[in-house]
mmCIF file of C-alpha atoms in Angstrom:
data_model
loop_
_atom_site.group_PDB
_atom_site.id
_atom_site.type_symbol
_atom_site.label_atom_id
_atom_site.label_comp_id
_atom_site.label_asym_id
_atom_site.label_seq_id
_atom_site.Cartn_x
_atom_site.Cartn_y
_atom_site.Cartn_z
ATOM 1 C CA UNK A 172 85.185 38.977 149.931
ATOM 2 C CA UNK A 173 86.822 40.082 153.119
ATOM 3 C CA UNK A 174 84.781 40.089 156.317
ATOM 4 C CA UNK A 175 84.664 43.221 158.485
ATOM 5 C CA UNK A 176 86.993 43.611 161.439
ATOM 6 C CA UNK A 177 84.909 42.570 164.469
ATOM 7 C CA UNK A 178 86.727 45.095 166.668
ATOM 8 C CA UNK A 179 85.878 48.119 164.527
ATOM 9 C CA UNK A 180 82.743 50.266 164.480
ATOM 10 C CA UNK A 181 81.956 51.098 160.852
ATOM 11 C CA UNK A 182 80.137 54.368 160.246
ATOM 12 C CA UNK A 183 78.585 56.160 157.289
ATOM 13 C CA UNK A 184 78.483 59.874 157.950
ATOM 14 C CA UNK A 185 78.102 63.263 156.306
ATOM 15 C CA UNK A 186 75.728 66.165 156.603
ATOM 16 C CA UNK A 187 72.078 65.176 156.523
ATOM 17 C CA UNK A 188 70.861 64.845 152.892
ATOM 18 C CA UNK A 189 74.428 64.383 151.630
ATOM 19 C CA UNK A 190 73.878 60.866 150.321
ATOM 20 C CA UNK A 191 74.377 58.838 153.501
ATOM 21 C CA UNK A 192 71.315 56.671 152.774
ATOM 22 C CA UNK A 193 72.578 56.040 149.259
ATOM 23 C CA UNK A 194 75.929 54.950 150.680
ATOM 24 C CA UNK A 195 74.208 52.609 153.144
ATOM 25 C CA UNK A 196 72.290 51.071 150.214
ATOM 26 C CA UNK A 197 75.516 50.613 148.260
ATOM 27 C CA UNK A 198 77.179 48.866 151.188
ATOM 28 C CA UNK A 199 74.110 46.736 151.851
ATOM 29 C CA UNK A 200 73.804 45.664 148.218
ATOM 30 C CA UNK A 201 77.532 45.138 148.017
ATOM 31 C CA UNK A 202 77.434 42.607 150.834
ATOM 32 C CA UNK A 203 78.689 44.598 153.821
ATOM 33 C CA UNK A 204 76.806 44.139 157.103
ATOM 34 C CA UNK A 205 74.583 47.169 157.656
ATOM 35 C CA UNK A 206 72.455 47.939 160.710
ATOM 36 C CA UNK A 207 69.040 49.494 160.209
ATOM 37 C CA UNK A 208 65.466 49.063 161.300
ATOM 38 C CA UNK A 209 62.113 49.947 159.783
ATOM 39 C CA UNK A 210 61.260 52.751 162.179
ATOM 40 C CA UNK A 211 61.381 55.304 159.362
ATOM 41 C CA UNK A 212 59.791 53.984 156.198
ATOM 42 C CA UNK A 213 60.924 54.805 152.674
ATOM 43 C CA UNK A 214 59.183 57.893 151.295
ATOM 44 C CA UNK A 215 59.419 60.415 148.471
ATOM 45 C CA UNK A 216 62.626 61.868 149.906
ATOM 46 C CA UNK A 217 64.351 58.490 150.236
ATOM 47 C CA UNK A 218 62.434 56.056 148.014
ATOM 48 C CA UNK A 219 64.836 53.201 148.737
ATOM 49 C CA UNK A 220 64.725 53.733 152.474
ATOM 50 C CA UNK A 221 66.682 55.623 155.096
ATOM 51 C CA UNK A 222 68.818 52.728 156.377
ATOM 52 C CA UNK A 223 68.759 54.185 159.865
ATOM 53 C CA UNK A 224 68.420 53.007 163.419
ATOM 54 C CA UNK A 225 65.808 54.409 165.757
ATOM 55 C CA UNK A 226 64.031 56.430 163.102
ATOM 56 C CA UNK A 227 67.169 58.433 162.456
ATOM 57 C CA UNK A 228 67.233 59.686 166.033
ATOM 58 C CA UNK A 229 70.402 57.823 166.925
ATOM 59 C CA UNK A 230 71.972 61.211 167.740
ATOM 60 C CA UNK A 231 69.784 61.404 170.847
ATOM 61 C CA UNK A 232 71.263 58.128 172.074
ATOM 62 C CA UNK A 233 74.780 59.323 171.291
ATOM 63 C CA UNK A 234 74.228 62.541 173.221
ATOM 64 C CA UNK A 235 72.962 60.553 176.188
ATOM 65 C CA UNK A 236 75.904 58.158 175.890
ATOM 66 C CA UNK A 237 73.518 55.187 175.735
ATOM 67 C CA UNK A 238 74.163 53.915 172.211
ATOM 68 C CA UNK A 239 75.508 50.340 172.504
ATOM 69 C CA UNK A 240 78.577 50.564 170.253
ATOM 70 C CA UNK A 241 79.805 47.175 171.424
ATOM 71 C CA UNK A 242 76.731 45.543 169.858
ATOM 72 C CA UNK A 243 77.480 47.118 166.487
ATOM 73 C CA UNK A 244 81.136 46.230 165.997
ATOM 74 C CA UNK A 245 81.829 44.947 162.502
ATOM 75 C CA UNK A 246 78.563 46.477 161.230
ATOM 76 C CA UNK A 247 77.891 49.739 159.399
ATOM 77 C CA UNK A 248 75.749 52.269 161.241
ATOM 78 C CA UNK A 249 74.624 55.632 159.883
ATOM 79 C CA UNK A 250 75.617 58.518 162.152
ATOM 80 C CA UNK A 251 75.246 61.908 160.511
ATOM 81 C CA UNK A 252 77.825 64.679 160.930
ATOM 82 C CA UNK A 253 76.432 66.257 164.082
ATOM 83 C CA UNK A 254 76.689 62.920 165.881
ATOM 84 C CA UNK A 255 80.422 62.423 165.239
ATOM 85 C CA UNK A 256 81.395 64.604 168.196
ATOM 86 C CA UNK A 257 79.706 62.085 170.488
ATOM 87 C CA UNK A 258 81.639 59.007 169.364
ATOM 88 C CA UNK A 259 83.126 57.546 172.522
ATOM 89 C CA UNK A 260 86.881 57.147 172.731
ATOM 90 C CA UNK A 261 89.159 55.036 174.863
ATOM 91 C CA UNK A 262 90.498 51.511 174.952
ATOM 92 C CA UNK A 263 88.621 49.200 172.629
ATOM 93 C CA UNK A 264 87.176 51.923 170.404
ATOM 94 C CA UNK A 265 88.235 52.021 166.758
ATOM 95 C CA UNK A 266 86.249 53.455 163.886
ATOM 96 C CA UNK A 267 86.229 53.348 160.122
ATOM 97 C CA UNK A 268 84.161 56.193 158.703
ATOM 98 C CA UNK A 269 82.892 56.790 155.169
ATOM 99 C CA UNK A 270 82.074 60.501 155.070
ATOM 100 C CA UNK A 271 79.850 61.767 152.255
ATOM 101 C CA UNK A 272 80.538 65.149 150.704
ATOM 102 C CA UNK A 273 77.963 67.007 148.640
ATOM 103 C CA UNK A 274 77.462 70.558 147.437
ATOM 104 C CA UNK A 275 75.937 72.516 150.299
ATOM 105 C CA UNK A 276 73.467 74.171 147.948
ATOM 106 C CA UNK A 277 72.181 70.756 146.884
ATOM 107 C CA UNK A 278 71.969 69.679 150.518
ATOM 108 C CA UNK A 279 70.020 72.782 151.512
ATOM 109 C CA UNK A 280 67.636 72.379 148.577
ATOM 110 C CA UNK A 281 67.006 68.783 149.593
ATOM 111 C CA UNK A 282 66.531 69.771 153.256
ATOM 112 C CA UNK A 283 64.104 72.475 152.247
ATOM 113 C CA UNK A 284 62.001 70.023 150.246
ATOM 114 C CA UNK A 285 61.916 67.620 153.161
ATOM 115 C CA UNK A 286 61.433 69.946 156.112
ATOM 116 C CA UNK A 287 60.105 73.263 154.875
ATOM 117 C CA UNK A 288 61.545 76.691 154.060
ATOM 118 C CA UNK A 289 64.950 77.556 155.417
ATOM 119 C CA UNK A 290 66.829 80.784 155.845
ATOM 120 C CA UNK A 291 69.890 80.189 153.658
ATOM 121 C CA UNK A 292 71.663 83.273 154.883
ATOM 122 C CA UNK A 293 71.650 81.917 158.421
ATOM 123 C CA UNK A 294 71.611 78.166 157.929
ATOM 124 C CA UNK A 295 74.204 77.885 155.177
ATOM 125 C CA UNK A 296 77.100 79.080 157.366
ATOM 126 C CA UNK A 297 75.860 76.948 160.277
ATOM 127 C CA UNK A 298 75.965 73.762 158.180
ATOM 128 C CA UNK A 299 79.221 74.776 156.541
ATOM 129 C CA UNK A 300 80.736 75.158 160.011
ATOM 130 C CA UNK A 301 79.308 71.816 161.081
ATOM 131 C CA UNK A 302 80.896 70.185 158.029
ATOM 132 C CA UNK A 303 84.312 71.685 158.847
ATOM 133 C CA UNK A 304 83.896 70.710 162.488
ATOM 134 C CA UNK A 305 83.134 67.125 161.458
ATOM 135 C CA UNK A 306 86.160 66.987 159.141
ATOM 136 C CA UNK A 307 88.370 68.225 161.939
ATOM 137 C CA UNK A 308 87.122 65.454 164.215
ATOM 138 C CA UNK A 309 87.963 62.911 161.506
ATOM 139 C CA UNK A 310 91.422 64.392 160.952
ATOM 140 C CA UNK A 311 92.372 64.674 164.582
ATOM 141 C CA UNK A 312 91.107 61.539 166.227
ATOM 142 C CA UNK A 313 93.671 58.792 166.009
ATOM 143 C CA UNK A 314 91.052 56.111 166.606
ATOM 144 C CA UNK A 315 89.247 57.103 163.386
ATOM 145 C CA UNK A 316 90.258 55.950 159.919
ATOM 146 C CA UNK A 317 88.184 57.769 157.305
ATOM 147 C CA UNK A 318 87.433 58.117 153.619
ATOM 148 C CA UNK A 319 85.841 61.191 152.044
ATOM 149 C CA UNK A 320 83.405 60.280 149.273
ATOM 150 C CA UNK A 321 81.968 62.936 146.937
ATOM 151 C CA UNK A 322 78.269 62.302 146.299
ATOM 152 C CA UNK A 323 78.479 63.612 142.755
ATOM 153 C CA UNK A 324 81.296 61.210 141.894
ATOM 154 C CA UNK A 325 79.298 58.267 143.181
ATOM 155 C CA UNK A 326 76.324 59.224 141.017
ATOM 156 C CA UNK A 327 78.371 59.906 137.894
ATOM 157 C CA UNK A 328 81.213 57.372 138.256
ATOM 158 C CA UNK A 329 79.880 54.655 140.548
ATOM 159 C CA UNK A 330 82.345 51.955 139.512
ATOM 160 C CA UNK A 331 85.393 54.102 140.169
ATOM 161 C CA UNK A 332 84.101 55.341 143.524
ATOM 162 C CA UNK A 333 82.927 51.928 144.685
ATOM 163 C CA UNK A 334 86.364 50.514 143.856
ATOM 164 C CA UNK A 335 87.917 53.252 145.996
ATOM 165 C CA UNK A 336 85.522 52.499 148.864
ATOM 166 C CA UNK A 337 86.227 48.810 148.489
ATOM 167 C CA UNK A 338 89.976 49.407 148.778
ATOM 168 C CA UNK A 339 89.330 51.412 151.951
ATOM 169 C CA UNK A 340 87.337 48.487 153.339
ATOM 170 C CA UNK A 341 89.941 45.954 152.331
ATOM 171 C CA UNK A 342 87.748 44.308 149.684
ATOM 172 C CA UNK A 343 84.514 43.895 151.627
ATOM 173 C CA UNK A 344 82.182 44.597 148.696
ATOM 174 C CA UNK A 345 81.016 42.896 145.541
ATOM 175 C CA UNK A 346 81.497 45.694 143.029
ATOM 176 C CA UNK A 347 78.855 44.432 140.612
ATOM 177 C CA UNK A 348 76.168 44.225 143.308
ATOM 178 C CA UNK A 349 77.132 47.503 144.958
ATOM 179 C CA UNK A 350 76.975 49.437 141.691
ATOM 180 C CA UNK A 351 73.365 48.325 141.188
ATOM 181 C CA UNK A 352 72.350 50.393 144.222
ATOM 182 C CA UNK A 353 73.219 53.604 142.378
ATOM 183 C CA UNK A 354 70.227 54.843 140.449
ATOM 184 C CA UNK A 355 71.060 58.259 138.939
ATOM 185 C CA UNK A 356 67.368 58.891 138.222
ATOM 186 C CA UNK A 357 66.714 59.063 141.943
ATOM 187 C CA UNK A 358 69.251 61.732 142.623
ATOM 188 C CA UNK A 359 67.330 64.911 142.322
ATOM 189 C CA UNK A 360 68.808 68.263 143.318
ATOM 190 C CA UNK A 361 72.071 67.401 141.581
ATOM 191 C CA UNK A 362 73.213 70.319 139.489
ATOM 192 C CA UNK A 363 74.278 69.267 136.029
ATOM 193 C CA UNK B 92 127.125 57.857 162.257
ATOM 194 C CA UNK B 93 129.159 58.587 159.149
ATOM 195 C CA UNK B 94 128.923 62.004 157.499
ATOM 196 C CA UNK B 95 127.200 60.499 154.469
ATOM 197 C CA UNK B 96 124.499 58.940 156.686
ATOM 198 C CA UNK B 97 124.064 62.216 158.558
ATOM 199 C CA UNK B 98 123.536 64.038 155.268
ATOM 200 C CA UNK B 99 120.970 61.468 154.173
ATOM 201 C CA UNK B 100 119.161 61.798 157.512
ATOM 202 C CA UNK B 101 119.105 65.567 157.166
ATOM 203 C CA UNK B 102 117.737 65.287 153.656
ATOM 204 C CA UNK B 103 114.781 63.300 154.911
ATOM 205 C CA UNK B 104 113.893 65.656 157.766
ATOM 206 C CA UNK B 105 114.224 69.046 156.113
ATOM 207 C CA UNK B 106 113.047 70.648 152.899
ATOM 208 C CA UNK B 107 114.178 73.816 151.222
ATOM 209 C CA UNK B 108 111.745 76.710 150.899
ATOM 210 C CA UNK B 109 112.487 79.779 148.787
ATOM 211 C CA UNK B 110 112.058 83.115 150.525
ATOM 212 C CA UNK B 111 112.642 86.476 148.801
ATOM 213 C CA UNK B 112 116.108 87.822 149.616
ATOM 214 C CA UNK B 113 114.867 91.193 150.974
ATOM 215 C CA UNK B 114 112.684 89.296 153.431
ATOM 216 C CA UNK B 115 115.629 87.142 154.509
ATOM 217 C CA UNK B 116 117.609 90.328 155.195
ATOM 218 C CA UNK B 117 114.776 91.689 157.321
ATOM 219 C CA UNK B 118 114.591 88.434 159.270
ATOM 220 C CA UNK B 119 118.347 88.528 159.883
ATOM 221 C CA UNK B 120 117.989 92.014 161.350
ATOM 222 C CA UNK B 121 115.031 90.962 163.446
ATOM 223 C CA UNK B 122 116.721 87.946 165.030
ATOM 224 C CA UNK B 123 119.878 89.787 166.016
ATOM 225 C CA UNK B 124 120.355 89.517 169.743
ATOM 226 C CA UNK B 125 117.530 86.979 170.126
ATOM 227 C CA UNK B 126 117.861 83.288 170.851
ATOM 228 C CA UNK B 127 117.332 82.385 167.213
ATOM 229 C CA UNK B 128 120.520 81.107 165.660
ATOM 230 C CA UNK B 129 119.412 81.158 162.029
ATOM 231 C CA UNK B 130 116.780 82.422 159.617
ATOM 232 C CA UNK B 131 115.553 78.852 159.244
ATOM 233 C CA UNK B 132 114.935 78.386 162.954
ATOM 234 C CA UNK B 133 113.050 81.701 163.123
ATOM 235 C CA UNK B 134 110.902 80.916 160.066
ATOM 236 C CA UNK B 135 110.129 77.452 161.444
ATOM 237 C CA UNK B 136 109.053 79.019 164.752
ATOM 238 C CA UNK B 137 106.809 81.578 163.037
ATOM 239 C CA UNK B 138 105.178 78.992 160.793
ATOM 240 C CA UNK B 139 104.469 76.697 163.739
ATOM 241 C CA UNK B 140 102.819 79.596 165.564
ATOM 242 C CA UNK B 141 100.723 80.520 162.517
ATOM 243 C CA UNK B 142 99.501 76.961 162.017
ATOM 244 C CA UNK B 143 98.700 76.553 165.723
ATOM 245 C CA UNK B 144 96.685 79.784 165.651
ATOM 246 C CA UNK B 145 94.810 78.652 162.554
ATOM 247 C CA UNK B 146 93.870 75.460 164.364
ATOM 248 C CA UNK B 147 92.653 77.463 167.355
ATOM 249 C CA UNK B 148 90.527 79.664 165.123
ATOM 250 C CA UNK B 149 89.011 76.556 163.561
ATOM 251 C CA UNK B 150 88.113 75.309 167.043
ATOM 252 C CA UNK B 151 85.695 78.194 167.411
ATOM 253 C CA UNK B 152 84.175 77.889 163.996
ATOM 254 C CA UNK B 153 81.178 75.760 165.030
ATOM 255 C CA UNK B 154 79.668 78.179 167.515
ATOM 256 C CA UNK B 155 76.811 77.658 169.967
ATOM 257 C CA UNK B 156 74.683 79.829 167.714
ATOM 258 C CA UNK B 157 75.490 77.598 164.716
ATOM 259 C CA UNK B 158 74.740 74.542 166.794
ATOM 260 C CA UNK B 159 71.282 75.813 167.745
ATOM 261 C CA UNK B 160 70.444 76.493 164.087
ATOM 262 C CA UNK B 161 71.670 73.029 163.085
ATOM 263 C CA UNK B 162 69.704 71.354 165.880
ATOM 264 C CA UNK B 163 66.554 73.202 164.902
ATOM 265 C CA UNK B 164 66.883 71.964 161.321
ATOM 266 C CA UNK B 165 67.725 68.422 162.449
ATOM 267 C CA UNK B 166 64.522 68.389 164.520
ATOM 268 C CA UNK B 167 62.544 69.510 161.452
ATOM 269 C CA UNK B 168 64.182 66.730 159.414
ATOM 270 C CA UNK B 169 63.401 64.157 162.096
ATOM 271 C CA UNK B 170 66.986 63.465 163.149
ATOM 272 C CA UNK B 171 66.677 64.812 166.672
ATOM 273 C CA UNK B 172 63.977 64.962 169.384
#
């Protein structure tokens, strides 16, 4: 298997509850280096773990400009959609981003279960706009190479999607191991 | 460059788009006396303007109000202090 480029920051992104933790598990199982700590333990909402740094509050560090990107080159880090705007640019910065896409209704249902009632009329457009804003960042920044990955496809056709991800990563994953991280029984809130 | 090469080069850089004839006639009238030398150059100009405006509109799509709502939810989800 190919080793990651030590000059590139690898990122898993997407709206919160879009399957970013699942993607981190897939990469981890598939043999890619993945950075996470145990500051947020696995729970009902993410039974296999969150695969996050700093209890998921990495966005605070990004906003402050204190996240040490140089220490995480060649390693996957989870940075959800809102954090993408704070990725530093300039000489020496190159990114490869796997961006998860999931039905916004499923995302909102999952958010609601995790954090309490939400006002869909107000919050739906806000998250839809954030998603479009994040996609624009990916499209426009020349230092970012990205792959859009539909959550539903990963759940229903893991082999096909993992092969696509593996091509994007230049063959970094063991397909057989990566596929084992996908457990369709865990993926609630997916409309049939 | 030989004529054949020039033709090949042109083929690579331009594509043909079909526009209804009545519209072409209107464009011809509109560009009379302007700096536009052809319908194609005018249509190219207009399309560039339209696309640039669409991009500008997209710039504003994630408003401050949206951002506050998103941040509030991210705090509730534990993604932000």
